[in-house]
GROMACS .gro file of C-alpha atoms in nm:
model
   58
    1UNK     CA    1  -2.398  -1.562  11.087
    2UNK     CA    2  -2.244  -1.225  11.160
    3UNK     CA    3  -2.065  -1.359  11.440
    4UNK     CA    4  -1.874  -1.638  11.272
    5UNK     CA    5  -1.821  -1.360  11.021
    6UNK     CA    6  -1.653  -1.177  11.249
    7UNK     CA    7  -1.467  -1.423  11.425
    8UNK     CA    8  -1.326  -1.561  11.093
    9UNK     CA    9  -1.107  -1.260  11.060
   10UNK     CA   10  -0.902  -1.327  11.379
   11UNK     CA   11  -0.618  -1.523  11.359
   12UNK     CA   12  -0.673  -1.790  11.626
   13UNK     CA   13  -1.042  -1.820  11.536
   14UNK     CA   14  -0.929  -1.897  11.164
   15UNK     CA   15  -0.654  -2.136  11.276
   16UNK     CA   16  -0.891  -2.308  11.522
   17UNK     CA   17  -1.149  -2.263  11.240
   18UNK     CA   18  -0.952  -2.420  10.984
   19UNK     CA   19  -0.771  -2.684  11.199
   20UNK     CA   20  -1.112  -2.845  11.296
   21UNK     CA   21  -1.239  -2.823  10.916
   22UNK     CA   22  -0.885  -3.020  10.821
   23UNK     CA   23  -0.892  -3.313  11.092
   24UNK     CA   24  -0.581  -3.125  11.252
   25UNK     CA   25  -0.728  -3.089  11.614
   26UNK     CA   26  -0.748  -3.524  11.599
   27UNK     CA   27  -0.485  -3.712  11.845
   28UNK     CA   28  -0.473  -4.077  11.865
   29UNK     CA   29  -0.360  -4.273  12.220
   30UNK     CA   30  -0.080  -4.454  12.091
   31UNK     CA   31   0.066  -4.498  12.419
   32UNK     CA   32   0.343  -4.215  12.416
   33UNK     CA   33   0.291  -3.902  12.630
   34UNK     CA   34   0.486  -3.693  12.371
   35UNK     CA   35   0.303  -3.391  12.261
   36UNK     CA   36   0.382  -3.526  11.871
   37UNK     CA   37   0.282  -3.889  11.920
   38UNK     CA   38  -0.061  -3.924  11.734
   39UNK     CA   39  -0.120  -3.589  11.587
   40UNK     CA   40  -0.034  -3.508  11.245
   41UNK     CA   41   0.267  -3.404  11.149
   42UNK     CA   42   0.304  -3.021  11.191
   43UNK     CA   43   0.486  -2.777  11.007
   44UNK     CA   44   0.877  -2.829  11.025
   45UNK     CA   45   1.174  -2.727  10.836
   46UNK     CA   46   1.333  -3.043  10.681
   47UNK     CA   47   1.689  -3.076  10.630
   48UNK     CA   48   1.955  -3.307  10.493
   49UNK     CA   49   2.244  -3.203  10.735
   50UNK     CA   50   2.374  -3.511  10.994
   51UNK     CA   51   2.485  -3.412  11.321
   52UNK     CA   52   2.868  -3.403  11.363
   53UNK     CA   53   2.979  -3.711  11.574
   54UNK     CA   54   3.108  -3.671  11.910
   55UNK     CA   55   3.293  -4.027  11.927
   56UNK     CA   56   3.436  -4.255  11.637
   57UNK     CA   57   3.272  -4.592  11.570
   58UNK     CA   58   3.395  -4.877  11.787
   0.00000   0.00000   0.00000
């Protein structure tokens, strides 16, 4: 018990720790090599800006 004491306090034990208690270490085959295709979704800024358009509609 100590030793999961200890290791609690470090970062990547926690994370790892905490990851595994959450379901966030699952990854489902869906077919797609991506490293974000069945996980779940991680952390991200969201934002409402569009990328400016390089060409005018045709």
């Amino acid at each position: 018990m100590e030793t999961l004491s200890d290791l609690i306090h470090l970062d990547d034990a926690h994370r790892y720790i905490a990851d595994m208690r959450d379901g966030m270490d699952a990854r489902y085959d869906l077919g797609d090599d991506h490293r974000l295709v069945g996980i779940p979704c991680p952390d991200m800024k969201v934002t409402l800006e569009r990328p400016a358009r390089t060409s005018s509609p045709s």
